[in-house]
Structures are given as structure tokens and as C-alpha cells.
Coordinates of C-alpha atoms in Angstrom, one line a residue:
Chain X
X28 CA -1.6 -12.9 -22.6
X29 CA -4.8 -11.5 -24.6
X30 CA -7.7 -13.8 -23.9
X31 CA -9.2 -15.9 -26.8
X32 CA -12.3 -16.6 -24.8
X33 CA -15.8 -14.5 -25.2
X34 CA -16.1 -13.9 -21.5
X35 CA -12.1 -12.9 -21.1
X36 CA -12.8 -10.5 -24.4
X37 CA -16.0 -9.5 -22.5
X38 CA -14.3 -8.6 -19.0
X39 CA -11.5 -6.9 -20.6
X40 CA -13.7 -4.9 -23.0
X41 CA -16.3 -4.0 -20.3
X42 CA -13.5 -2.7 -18.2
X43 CA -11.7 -0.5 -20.7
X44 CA -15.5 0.8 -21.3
X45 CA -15.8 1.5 -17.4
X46 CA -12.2 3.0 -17.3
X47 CA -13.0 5.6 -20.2
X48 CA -16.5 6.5 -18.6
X49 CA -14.6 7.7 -15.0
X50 CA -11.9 8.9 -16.9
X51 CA -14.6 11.4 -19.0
X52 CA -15.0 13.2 -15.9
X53 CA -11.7 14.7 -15.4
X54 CA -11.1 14.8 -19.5
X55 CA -14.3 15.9 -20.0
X56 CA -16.9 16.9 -17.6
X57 CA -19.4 15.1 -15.9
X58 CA -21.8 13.3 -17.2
X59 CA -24.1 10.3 -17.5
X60 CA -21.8 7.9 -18.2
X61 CA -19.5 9.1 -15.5
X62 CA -22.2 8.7 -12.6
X63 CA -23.4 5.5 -14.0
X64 CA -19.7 4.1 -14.2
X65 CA -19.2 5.6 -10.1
X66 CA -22.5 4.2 -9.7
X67 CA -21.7 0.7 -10.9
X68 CA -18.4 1.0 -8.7
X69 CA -19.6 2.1 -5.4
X70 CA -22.8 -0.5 -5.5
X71 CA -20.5 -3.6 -6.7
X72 CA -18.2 -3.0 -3.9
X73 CA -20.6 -2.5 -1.0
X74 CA -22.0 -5.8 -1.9
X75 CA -18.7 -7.7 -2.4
X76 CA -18.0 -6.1 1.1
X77 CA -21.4 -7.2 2.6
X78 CA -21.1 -10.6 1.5
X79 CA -17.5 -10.8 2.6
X80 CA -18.6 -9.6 5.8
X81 CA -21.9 -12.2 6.1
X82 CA -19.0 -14.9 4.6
X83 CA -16.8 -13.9 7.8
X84 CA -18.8 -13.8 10.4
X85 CA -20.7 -17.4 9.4
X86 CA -16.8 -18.8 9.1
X87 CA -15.4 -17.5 12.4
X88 CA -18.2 -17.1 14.8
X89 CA -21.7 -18.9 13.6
X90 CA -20.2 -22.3 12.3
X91 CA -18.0 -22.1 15.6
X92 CA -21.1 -21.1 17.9
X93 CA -23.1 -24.6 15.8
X94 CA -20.5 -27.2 16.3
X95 CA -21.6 -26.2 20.3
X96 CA -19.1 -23.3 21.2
X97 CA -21.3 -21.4 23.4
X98 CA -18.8 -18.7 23.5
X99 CA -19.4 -17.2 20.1
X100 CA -22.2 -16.0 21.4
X101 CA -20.8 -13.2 22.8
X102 CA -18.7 -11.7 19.8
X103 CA -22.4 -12.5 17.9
X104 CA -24.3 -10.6 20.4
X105 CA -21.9 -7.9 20.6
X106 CA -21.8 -7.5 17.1
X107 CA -25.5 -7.3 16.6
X108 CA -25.5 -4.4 19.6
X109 CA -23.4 -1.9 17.0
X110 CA -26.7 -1.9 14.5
X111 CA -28.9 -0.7 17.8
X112 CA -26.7 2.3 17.0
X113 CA -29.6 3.3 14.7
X114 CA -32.6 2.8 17.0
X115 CA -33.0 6.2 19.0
X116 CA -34.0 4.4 22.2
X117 CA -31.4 1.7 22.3
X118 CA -28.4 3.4 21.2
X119 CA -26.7 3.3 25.0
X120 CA -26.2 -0.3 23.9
X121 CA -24.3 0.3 21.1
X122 CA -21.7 1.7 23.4
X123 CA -20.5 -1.0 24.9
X124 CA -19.7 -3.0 21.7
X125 CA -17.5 0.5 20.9
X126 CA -16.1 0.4 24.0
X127 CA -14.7 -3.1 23.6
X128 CA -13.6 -2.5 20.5
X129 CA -11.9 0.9 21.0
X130 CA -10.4 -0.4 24.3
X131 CA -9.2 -3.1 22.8
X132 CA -7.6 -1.7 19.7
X133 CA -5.9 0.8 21.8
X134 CA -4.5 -1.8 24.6
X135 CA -3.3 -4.1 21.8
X136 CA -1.7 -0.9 20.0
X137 CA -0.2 0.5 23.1
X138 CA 1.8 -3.2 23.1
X139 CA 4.1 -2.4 20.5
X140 CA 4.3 1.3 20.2
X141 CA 6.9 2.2 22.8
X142 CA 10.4 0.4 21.6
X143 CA 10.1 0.9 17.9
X144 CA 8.1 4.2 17.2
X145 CA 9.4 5.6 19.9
X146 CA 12.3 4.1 21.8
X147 CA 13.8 2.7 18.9
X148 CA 13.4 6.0 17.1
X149 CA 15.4 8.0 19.3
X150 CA 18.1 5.9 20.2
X151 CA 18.7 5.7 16.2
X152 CA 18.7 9.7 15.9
X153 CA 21.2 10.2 18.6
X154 CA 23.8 7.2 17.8
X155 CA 26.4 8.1 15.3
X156 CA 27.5 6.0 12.3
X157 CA 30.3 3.6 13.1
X158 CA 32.5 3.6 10.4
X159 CA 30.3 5.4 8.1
X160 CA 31.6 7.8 5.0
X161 CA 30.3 11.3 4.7
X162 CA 27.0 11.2 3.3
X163 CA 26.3 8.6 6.7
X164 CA 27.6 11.7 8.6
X165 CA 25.4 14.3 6.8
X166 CA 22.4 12.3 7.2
X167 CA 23.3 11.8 10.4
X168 CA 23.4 15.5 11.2
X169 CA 20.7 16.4 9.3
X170 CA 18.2 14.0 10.7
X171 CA 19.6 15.3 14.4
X172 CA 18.9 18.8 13.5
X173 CA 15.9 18.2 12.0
X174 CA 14.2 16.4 14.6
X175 CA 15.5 18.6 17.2
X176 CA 14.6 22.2 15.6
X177 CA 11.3 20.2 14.5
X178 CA 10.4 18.9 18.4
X179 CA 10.9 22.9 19.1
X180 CA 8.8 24.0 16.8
X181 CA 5.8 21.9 19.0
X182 CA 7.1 24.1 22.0
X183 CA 4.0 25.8 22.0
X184 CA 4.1 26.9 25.8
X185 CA 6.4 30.0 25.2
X186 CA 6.9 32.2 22.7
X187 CA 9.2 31.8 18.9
X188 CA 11.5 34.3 20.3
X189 CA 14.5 35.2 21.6
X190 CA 17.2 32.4 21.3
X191 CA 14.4 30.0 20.0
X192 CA 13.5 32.1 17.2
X193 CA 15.7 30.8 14.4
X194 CA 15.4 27.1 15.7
X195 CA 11.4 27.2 15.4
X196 CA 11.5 28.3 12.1
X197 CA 14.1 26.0 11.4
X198 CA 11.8 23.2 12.3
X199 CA 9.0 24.7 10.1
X200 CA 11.1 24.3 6.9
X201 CA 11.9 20.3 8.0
X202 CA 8.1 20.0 8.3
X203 CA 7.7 21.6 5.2
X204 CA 10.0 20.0 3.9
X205 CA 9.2 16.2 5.5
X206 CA 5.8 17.1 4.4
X207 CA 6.8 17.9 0.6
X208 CA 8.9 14.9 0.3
X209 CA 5.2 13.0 1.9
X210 CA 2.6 14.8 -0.9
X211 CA 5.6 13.9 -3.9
X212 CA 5.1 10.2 -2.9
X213 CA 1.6 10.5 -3.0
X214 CA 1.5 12.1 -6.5
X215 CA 4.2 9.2 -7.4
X216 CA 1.4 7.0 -6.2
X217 CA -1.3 8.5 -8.4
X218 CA 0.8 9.1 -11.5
X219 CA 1.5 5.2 -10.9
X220 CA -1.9 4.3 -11.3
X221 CA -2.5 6.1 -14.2
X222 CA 0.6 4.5 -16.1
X223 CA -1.1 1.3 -15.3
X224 CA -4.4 2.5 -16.4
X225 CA -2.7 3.9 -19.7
X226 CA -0.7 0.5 -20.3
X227 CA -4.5 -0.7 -19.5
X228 CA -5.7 1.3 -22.7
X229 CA -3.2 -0.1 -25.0
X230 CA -3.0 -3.3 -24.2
X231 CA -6.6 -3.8 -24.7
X232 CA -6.1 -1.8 -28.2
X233 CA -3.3 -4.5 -28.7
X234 CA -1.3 -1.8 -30.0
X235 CA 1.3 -3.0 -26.8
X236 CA 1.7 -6.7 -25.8
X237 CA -0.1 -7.8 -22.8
Chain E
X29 CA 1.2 42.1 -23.5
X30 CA 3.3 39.6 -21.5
X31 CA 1.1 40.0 -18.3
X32 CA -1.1 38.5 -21.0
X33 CA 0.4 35.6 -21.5
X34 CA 1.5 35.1 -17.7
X35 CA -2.6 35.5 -16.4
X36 CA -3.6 33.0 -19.3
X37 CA -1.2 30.2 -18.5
X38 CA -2.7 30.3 -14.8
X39 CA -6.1 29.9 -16.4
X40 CA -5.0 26.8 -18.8
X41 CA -7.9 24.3 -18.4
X42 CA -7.0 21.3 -16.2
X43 CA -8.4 18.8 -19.0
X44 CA -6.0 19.9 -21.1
X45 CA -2.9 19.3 -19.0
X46 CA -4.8 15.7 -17.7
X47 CA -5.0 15.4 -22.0
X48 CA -1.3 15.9 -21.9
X49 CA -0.4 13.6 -18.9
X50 CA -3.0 10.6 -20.4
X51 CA -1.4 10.5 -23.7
X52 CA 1.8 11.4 -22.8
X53 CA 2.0 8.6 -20.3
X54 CA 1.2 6.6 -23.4
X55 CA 4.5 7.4 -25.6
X56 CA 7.6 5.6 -23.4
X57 CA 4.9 2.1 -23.8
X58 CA 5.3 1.9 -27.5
X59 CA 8.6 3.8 -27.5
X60 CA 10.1 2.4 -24.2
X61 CA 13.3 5.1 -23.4
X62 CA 15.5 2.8 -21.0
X63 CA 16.1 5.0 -18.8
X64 CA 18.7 3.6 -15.6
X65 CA 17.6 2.2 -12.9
X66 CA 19.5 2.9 -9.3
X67 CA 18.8 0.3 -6.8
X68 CA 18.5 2.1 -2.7
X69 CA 20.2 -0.2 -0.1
X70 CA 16.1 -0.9 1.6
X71 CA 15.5 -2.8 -2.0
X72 CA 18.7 -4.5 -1.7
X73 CA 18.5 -5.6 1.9
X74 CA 15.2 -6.8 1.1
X75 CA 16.9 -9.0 -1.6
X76 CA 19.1 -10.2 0.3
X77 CA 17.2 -11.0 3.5
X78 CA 15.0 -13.0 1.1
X79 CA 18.2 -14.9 -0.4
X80 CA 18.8 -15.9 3.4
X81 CA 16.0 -17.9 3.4
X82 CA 16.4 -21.2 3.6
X83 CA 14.6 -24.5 2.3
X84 CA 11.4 -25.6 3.9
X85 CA 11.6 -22.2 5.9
X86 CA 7.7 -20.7 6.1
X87 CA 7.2 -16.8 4.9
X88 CA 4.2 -14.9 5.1
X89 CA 3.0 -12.5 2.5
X90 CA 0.4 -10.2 3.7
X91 CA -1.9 -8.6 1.4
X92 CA -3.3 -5.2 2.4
X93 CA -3.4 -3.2 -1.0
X94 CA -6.7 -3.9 -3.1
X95 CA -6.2 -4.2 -6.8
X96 CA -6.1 -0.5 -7.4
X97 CA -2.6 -0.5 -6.2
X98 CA -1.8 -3.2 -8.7
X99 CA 0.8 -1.0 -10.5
X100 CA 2.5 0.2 -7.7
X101 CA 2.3 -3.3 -4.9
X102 CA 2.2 -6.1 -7.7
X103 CA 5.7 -6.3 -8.8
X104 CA 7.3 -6.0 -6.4
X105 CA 5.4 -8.4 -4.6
X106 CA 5.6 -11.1 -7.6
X107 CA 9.2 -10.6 -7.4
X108 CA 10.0 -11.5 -3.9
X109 CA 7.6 -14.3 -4.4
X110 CA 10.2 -15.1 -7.3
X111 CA 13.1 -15.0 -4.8
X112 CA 11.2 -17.1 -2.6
X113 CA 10.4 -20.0 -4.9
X114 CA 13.9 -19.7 -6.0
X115 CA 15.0 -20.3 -2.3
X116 CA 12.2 -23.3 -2.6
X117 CA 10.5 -21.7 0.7
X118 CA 6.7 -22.6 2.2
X119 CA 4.5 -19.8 1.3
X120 CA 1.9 -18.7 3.3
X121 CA -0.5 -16.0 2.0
X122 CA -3.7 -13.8 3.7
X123 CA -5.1 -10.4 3.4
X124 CA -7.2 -8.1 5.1
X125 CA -8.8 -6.3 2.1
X126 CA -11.6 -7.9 0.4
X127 CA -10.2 -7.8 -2.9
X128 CA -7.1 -9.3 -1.7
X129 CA -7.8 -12.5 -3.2
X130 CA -7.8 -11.5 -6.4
X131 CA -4.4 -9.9 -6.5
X132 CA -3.3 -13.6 -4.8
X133 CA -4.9 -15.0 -8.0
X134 CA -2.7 -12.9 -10.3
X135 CA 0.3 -13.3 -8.2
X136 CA 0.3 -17.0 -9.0
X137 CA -0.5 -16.4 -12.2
X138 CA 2.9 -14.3 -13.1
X139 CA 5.2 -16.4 -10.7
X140 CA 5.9 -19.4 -13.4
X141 CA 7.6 -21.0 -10.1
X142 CA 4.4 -21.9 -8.4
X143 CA 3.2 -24.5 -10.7
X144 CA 6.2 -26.7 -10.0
X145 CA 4.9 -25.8 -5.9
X146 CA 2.3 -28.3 -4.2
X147 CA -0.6 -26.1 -3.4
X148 CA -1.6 -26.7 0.3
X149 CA 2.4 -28.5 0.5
X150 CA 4.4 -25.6 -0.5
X151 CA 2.3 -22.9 -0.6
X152 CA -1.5 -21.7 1.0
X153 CA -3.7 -19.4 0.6
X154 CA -6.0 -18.3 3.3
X155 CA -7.9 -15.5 1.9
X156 CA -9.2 -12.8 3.9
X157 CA -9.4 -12.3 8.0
X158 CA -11.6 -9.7 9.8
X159 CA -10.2 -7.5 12.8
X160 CA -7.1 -5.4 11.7
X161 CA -4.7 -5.1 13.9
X162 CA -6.4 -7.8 16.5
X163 CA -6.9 -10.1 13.6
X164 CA -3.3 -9.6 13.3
X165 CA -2.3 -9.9 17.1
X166 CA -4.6 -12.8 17.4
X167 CA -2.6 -15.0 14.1
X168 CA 0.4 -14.0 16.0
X169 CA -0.3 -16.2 18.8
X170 CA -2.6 -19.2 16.8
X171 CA -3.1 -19.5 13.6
X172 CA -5.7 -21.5 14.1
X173 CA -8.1 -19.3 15.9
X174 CA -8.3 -16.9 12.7
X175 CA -8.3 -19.6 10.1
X176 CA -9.7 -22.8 10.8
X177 CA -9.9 -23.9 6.6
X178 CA -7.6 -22.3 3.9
X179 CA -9.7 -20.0 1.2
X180 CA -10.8 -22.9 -0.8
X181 CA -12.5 -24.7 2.6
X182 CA -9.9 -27.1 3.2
X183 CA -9.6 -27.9 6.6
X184 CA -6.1 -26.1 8.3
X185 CA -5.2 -29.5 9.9
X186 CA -5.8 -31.4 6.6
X187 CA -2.6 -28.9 5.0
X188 CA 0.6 -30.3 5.1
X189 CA 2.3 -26.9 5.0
X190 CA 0.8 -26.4 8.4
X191 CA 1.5 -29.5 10.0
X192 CA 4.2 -27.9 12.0
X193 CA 3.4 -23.9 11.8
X194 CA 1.2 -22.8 14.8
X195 CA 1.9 -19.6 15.4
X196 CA 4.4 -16.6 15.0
X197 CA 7.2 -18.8 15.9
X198 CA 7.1 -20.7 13.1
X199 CA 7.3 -18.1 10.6
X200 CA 10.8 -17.1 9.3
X201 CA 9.8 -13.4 8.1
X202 CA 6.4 -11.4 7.4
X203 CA 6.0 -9.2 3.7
X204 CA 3.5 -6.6 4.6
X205 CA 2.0 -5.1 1.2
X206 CA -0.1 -2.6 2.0
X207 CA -1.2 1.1 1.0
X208 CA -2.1 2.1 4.7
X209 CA -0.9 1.6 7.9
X210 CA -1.0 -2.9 8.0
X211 CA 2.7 -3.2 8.0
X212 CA 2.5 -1.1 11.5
X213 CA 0.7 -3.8 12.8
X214 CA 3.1 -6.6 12.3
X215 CA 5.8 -4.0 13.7
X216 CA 3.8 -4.3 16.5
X217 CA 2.4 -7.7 17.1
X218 CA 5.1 -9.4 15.2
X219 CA 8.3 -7.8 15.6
X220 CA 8.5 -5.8 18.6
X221 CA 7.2 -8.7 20.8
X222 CA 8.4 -11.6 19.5
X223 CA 11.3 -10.4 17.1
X224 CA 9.7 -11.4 13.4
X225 CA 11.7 -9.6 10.6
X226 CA 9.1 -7.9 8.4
X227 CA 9.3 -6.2 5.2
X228 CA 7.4 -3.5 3.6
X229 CA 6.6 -4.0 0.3
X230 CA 4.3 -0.9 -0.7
X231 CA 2.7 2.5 -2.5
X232 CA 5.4 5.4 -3.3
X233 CA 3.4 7.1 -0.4
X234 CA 4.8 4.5 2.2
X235 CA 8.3 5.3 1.1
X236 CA 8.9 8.4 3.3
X237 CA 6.6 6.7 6.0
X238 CA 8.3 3.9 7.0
X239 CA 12.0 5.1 6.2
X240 CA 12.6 5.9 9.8
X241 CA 11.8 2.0 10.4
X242 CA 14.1 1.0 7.8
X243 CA 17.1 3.1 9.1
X244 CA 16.5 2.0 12.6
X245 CA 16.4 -1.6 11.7
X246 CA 13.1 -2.5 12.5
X247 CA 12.2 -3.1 9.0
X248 CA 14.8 -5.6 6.9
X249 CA 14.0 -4.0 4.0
X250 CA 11.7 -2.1 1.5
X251 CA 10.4 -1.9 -1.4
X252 CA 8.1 1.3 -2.4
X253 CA 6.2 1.7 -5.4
X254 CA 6.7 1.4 -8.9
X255 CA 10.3 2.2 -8.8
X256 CA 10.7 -0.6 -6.3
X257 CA 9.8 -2.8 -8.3
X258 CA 12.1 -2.1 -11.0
X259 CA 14.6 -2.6 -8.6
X260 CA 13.6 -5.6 -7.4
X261 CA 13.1 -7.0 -10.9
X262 CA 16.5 -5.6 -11.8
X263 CA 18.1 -7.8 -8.8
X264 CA 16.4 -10.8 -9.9
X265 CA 17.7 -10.1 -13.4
X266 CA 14.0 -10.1 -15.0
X267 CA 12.7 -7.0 -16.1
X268 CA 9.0 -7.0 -16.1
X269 CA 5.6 -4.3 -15.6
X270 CA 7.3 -2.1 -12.8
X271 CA 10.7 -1.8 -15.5
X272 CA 8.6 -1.0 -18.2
X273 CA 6.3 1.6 -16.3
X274 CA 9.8 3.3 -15.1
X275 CA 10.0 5.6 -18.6
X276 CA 6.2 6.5 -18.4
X277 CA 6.9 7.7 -14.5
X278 CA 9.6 9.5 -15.0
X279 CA 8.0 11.2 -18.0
X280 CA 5.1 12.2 -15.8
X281 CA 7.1 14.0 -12.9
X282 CA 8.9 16.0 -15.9
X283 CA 5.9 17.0 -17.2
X284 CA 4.4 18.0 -13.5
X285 CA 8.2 19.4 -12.7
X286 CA 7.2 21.5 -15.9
X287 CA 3.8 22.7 -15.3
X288 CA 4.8 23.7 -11.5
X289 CA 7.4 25.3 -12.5
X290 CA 5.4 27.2 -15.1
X291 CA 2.6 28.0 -12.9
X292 CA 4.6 29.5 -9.9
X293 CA 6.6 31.7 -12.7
X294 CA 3.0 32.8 -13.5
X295 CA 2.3 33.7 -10.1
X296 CA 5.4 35.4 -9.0
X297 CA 5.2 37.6 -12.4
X298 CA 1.5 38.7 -11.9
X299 CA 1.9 38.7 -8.2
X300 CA 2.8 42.4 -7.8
X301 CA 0.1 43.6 -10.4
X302 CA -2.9 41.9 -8.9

């Protein structure tokens, strides 16, 4: 629906305006009203972040710590040690914080990492389909192949010779190809965004509905 | 002559071709081509595993995409929100990006279901956690101890959709919309300990990512980008943004098809002459 009201008209127009400035850049070249649109973009969302961030911290660790939870003291404390980070002569104490946090992240990660991205993975490679018609087969062999020629191709401790010669370079072409398939996606992503940035353009020009 | 002609269209200015893509992008909006839409067995099964759901039953939608992923993430997601309403389940909603909120607000603003749903009954919206992965962990196991009031500051205990949901246990299934790595976290803390189904509902990028989760069941279902979407639109019978931008995709990967194409004949004919 095309807003009636002066501030919706204002948002929509100010954003088409900001649109066409970062979009002079690559349909251009740059210029003022490029750096002043990147500008505008970069210091609106550092502050929504920093706010977000000050919002956060009061919600789960400050109003906790007033209403008498000593504990919160401790994430609070921590917290304040990463910013010693920049002080030359107290940055040892930043470490710690980091070392919680990294420690942490990687114990919590470690959890859940073995059955499915690992376990999980394997067992489905090697199992055949039950009942399944031929393209269930081919993937079946292809995704066998490829992960074993493509697990060789790592076996960096001897030589790509011999009887592992056509293997190895077997397993470079499913990288390449496992990589292609990955950088298509991503230029899917982008040519998504500017189909919505184009629908953007002419929905504001009301020459499409909204 | 034609080594001319080879060397200059290597040297074609990239504004031009971005000229091209911008306003060719533009044509299949005004004149939409209809082009058929195929629907992959990850959309379908993440259909149907939504259809399973039954009244009352609480599912989580978890927003890790900002708003700049709005053409790829948001129909999909305002579909299954679609499916859920339709199975009149409890809605519970968070994110982890600071923008998350507003794509919440524009969900509920294109799911026309919602307004016959009791905010803080049917549906809540807790806004945005800190932490990653821990934050994740940590809602896992309480609920509480992340969110202790709903976005708007409504006390948790005063909502009547939590009355009864505590922790992971209460949750029927988990929609991870994300454009990074979130949904690995609820494979993680959600579904490898405690056996949550979880979805990915996500960028084209995530599509070749999290196939191998999909095939080996750990993920229900999937839906990937724009053309997931469609297809999820297509199921529910109401074609919306994602059907629409279908035509304008596919005319953008003919025209890059085109231009590599073109390019690497340009190299391979000047290669030998160089």
C-alpha cells in the first residue's frame, strides 16, 4: 500500500534518494553523494548498534544486578575488562574476558558438532537408498565419489602420483565444482537484492503497485 | 579486424552491463513473463512439516537476516508464518540481528492472519538477544534467563503464551532465517541434544550450505532464497513478492549466463595472440 501520510511519503522518498546515491557509484563513479549516502549508512547503524548494545546490557545484566543479584557483577566486570584492550598497560586484562568468551564458544560448539556435521554426515554418504529410483542411485554415487576423491585430494602427506593421481584431480574438479555451485548462490543472493531494489524504484515511481 | 572486436568486448565498461542488469531487471515487473515454478522436495517437506502442526502447539521463528535480505528471507518467512496461523499455532518470535525487529514488524504486517491472533496469547515477540550461539544454548535450557519481558516490556510471566513454555521442551519446531551461520546453532543446541526439528528458511547462498543437513535429515526442510519463496507461496496457493521477482531472476542469470559466456569466448579467441 502507498502511504498517504507526509512522513510515510517522506521515508519512502528519502530512501529511494539514498538508494540512487549508492547506486551512482557503480552506475556512475564515485562521488559526493555516494560517500555522503555510505556515510549516512555506516554512522546510522553504529549507533542503532550502540544503543542496542547499552539497551542489552541495562535489560539482562544492570536491572538484574539492581533488583540485588550480586552475580551480574561479574558478566559487568568482565565486560568492561574487553575496553582495557585499548590501554597499553592494562591490556593483559583484557585477556581473560577473551579467554572466557573463546573458551566458552568453543566448549558449547564442540557440544553439537560431532553427530550431525560429522557423524551424521558420514553415515548418510555411505548408506544406500532404500527403495530409491535412479536419480536416488546417481546421487548416491556421485556424492560417494565425490567425497571420497575430494577427502584424497587433502592427502597432502604423499605425493598426487601413482595410483592416486587421477583420484586427486578427481577431487579438485568436485571442489571446483562444490565451490561453483557455492559462488552461483551467492550471485543468486545479490541479483535478489537488486530485483528487490529495482521493484523498490518502481514502486516508489508508482509505475508498479506496491 | 575480428581480434578487434574480441579485445573490445573484454574492455566493455562494467557500468554499462550494471546499466543493462538495473533496467533490465526492471522489464519482467511491468511485463511479468510467468515463467514455471518447480517446487524441490526441502520446500515441500518444509510445508508439510509445518501442516503437522497442531493447535496450541508453540513454534519458534528466529530471525537472523537484517532487512537487506528482505527479498530473499521475507517470503518465505511470511509464508510459513501463513501456514502456521492456518494450523492456529502459538508463535514465538526473537532475533539476533539488531534490525531484526523491524522485519518482525513487516512480517505481521503481510500475514492478514495475525490480526485475528491475541498478541502476547497467540503470538510474542521478544526482540533481540545478545550472545550468539550461547544466547542460543542458554534459551534452550530457560527462556527465562534470556528474556525476562517481551520487546514491548511486558513482563514474561504476565504472557499467557508462556504460561506453560519454559524451555526447549516446549517448543514443537525452530525456523532459523538467517544469512550466516544462526541455523547451525540451533543444529546444535536444539537439535542434536535434545532432538528439536529445525528448519532453514534462508539466502540462495545457504542453499548449497545446508543441503547436506537436509539430505541427512537433520533439517525437516528448506527453504532458500527468492525461489523458495515462490515455492512456498506456490504451496500455499498465494502468489506474492518472491513469485513476482521469479521473472526478474531468471532474466538476470540469462543475461550473466550471456555476458560469461561472451567474455570467456573473448578470452579463449585472443588467448593465443596475447
Amino acid at each position: 500500500m502507498y502511504p498517504t501520510d507526509p512522513w510515510g511519503l517522506l521515508g519512502l522518498w528519502t530512501a529511494l534518494l539514498l538508494m540512487l546515491m549508492i547506486y551512482s557509484y557503480p552506475l556512475y563513479k564515485e562521488n559526493v553523494f555516494y560517500r555522503f549516502a555510505e556515510h549516512l549508512f555506516i554512522g546510522t547503524g553504529l549507533a542503532i548498534a550502540v544503543i542496542t548494545a547499552i539497551q542489552t546490557t541495562n535489560k539482562i545484566a544492570i536491572t538484574p544486578l539492581g533488583h540485588g543479584k550480586l552475580i551480574y557483577i561479574v558478566p559487568i566486570l568482565l565486560g568492561f575488562a574487553m575496553y582495557l584492550l585499548l590501554h597499553p598497560d592494562y591490556r593483559w586484562v583484557s585477556r581473560y574476558p577473551m579467554a572466557m568468551l573463546v573458551g566458552s564458544a568453543i566448549g558449547l560448539g564442540m557440544r553439537g558438532v560431532l553427530i550431525p556435521f560429522i557423524l551424521t554426515q558420514v553415515i548418510d554418504t555411505i548408506t544406500a537408498p532404500v527403495g530409491g529410483n535412479a536419480m536416488a542411485w546417481f546421487n548416491f554415487v556421485f556424492i560417494a565419489i565425490g567425497t571420497f576423491c575430494s577427502v584424497m585430494y587433502f592427502l597432502l602427506t604423499i605425493e598426487h602420483k601413482g595410483a592416486i593421481k587421477y583420484p586427486t584431480r578427481l577431487g579438485r574438479w568436485f571442489i571446483m565444482l562444490g565451490l561453483g555451485a557455492y559462488f552461483g548462490n551467492t550471485v543468486l543472493f545479490r541479483m535478489s537484492m537488486l530485483a528487490g531494489r529495482a521493484q523498490f524504484f518502481l514502486q516508489v515511481l508508482k509505475i508498479i503497485p506496491m | 579486424m575480428s581480434e578487434g572486436i574480441w579485445n573490445r568486448m573484454q574492455r566493455i565498461d562494467r557500468r554499462v552491463l550494471y546499466w543493462i542488469l538495473f533496467v533490465g531487471l526492471m522489464i519482467p515487473f511491468i511485463r511479468p513473463i510467468g515463467l514455471p515454478i518447480a517446487i524441490k522436495s526441502s520446500t515441500r517437506d518444509l510445508y508439510e512439516e509445518l501442516r503437522q502442526v497442531e493447535e496450541g502447539e508453540v513454534a519458534v521463528l528466529s530471525i537472523s537476516s537484517g532487512v537487506s535480505a528482505w527479498a530473499e528471507c521475507l517470503p518465505s518467512m511470511v509464508a510459513c508464518m501463513k501456514v502456521l496461523v492456518q494450523q492456529n499455532a502459538k508463535i514465538i518470535g526473537w532475533t539476533t540481528f539488531i534490525d531484526g525487529p523491524l522485519t518482525w514488524d513487516k512480517i505481521v504486517s503481510l500475514v492478514p492472519g495475525l490480526e485475528e491472533y491475541t498478541y502476547g496469547e497467540d503470538y510474542v515477540w521478544f526482540g533481540y538477544f545478545a550472545g550468539a550461539e550461547t544466547g542460543v544454548a542458554q534459551l534452550a535450557s530457560d527462556i527465562r534467563s534470556v528474556f525476562t519481558a517481551d520487546y514491548y516490556g511486558t513482563p514474561i510471566d504476565e504472557l499467557q503464551i508462556m504460561k506453560d513454555v519454559n524451555d526447549v521442551h516446549d517448543i514443537k519446531l525452530v525456523l532459523s532465517s538467517d544469512t550466516g551461520d544462526a541455523c547451525d546453532y540451533y543444529i546444535r543446541q536444539w537439535h542434536t541434544p535434545y532432538g528439536t526439528p529445525v528448519a532453514e528458511v534462508g539466502i540462495a547462498m545457504q542453499g548449497s550450505a545446508y543441503m547436506p543437513h537436509y539430505r541427512a535429515g537433520i533439517l525437516f526442510g528448506m527453504s532458500v532464497g527468492v525461489r523458495g519463496g515462490a515455492e512456498m507461496e506456490k504451496l500455499i496457493n498465494e502468489p506474492g513478492n518472491a513469485t513476482v521477482s521469479m521473472d526478474a531472476i531468471n532474466i538476470s542469470h540469462i543475461m550473466l549466463v550471456i555476458v560469461v559466456v561472451l567474455s570467456n569466448v573473448g578470452y579463449i579467441m585472443t588467448r593465443g595472440k596475447r
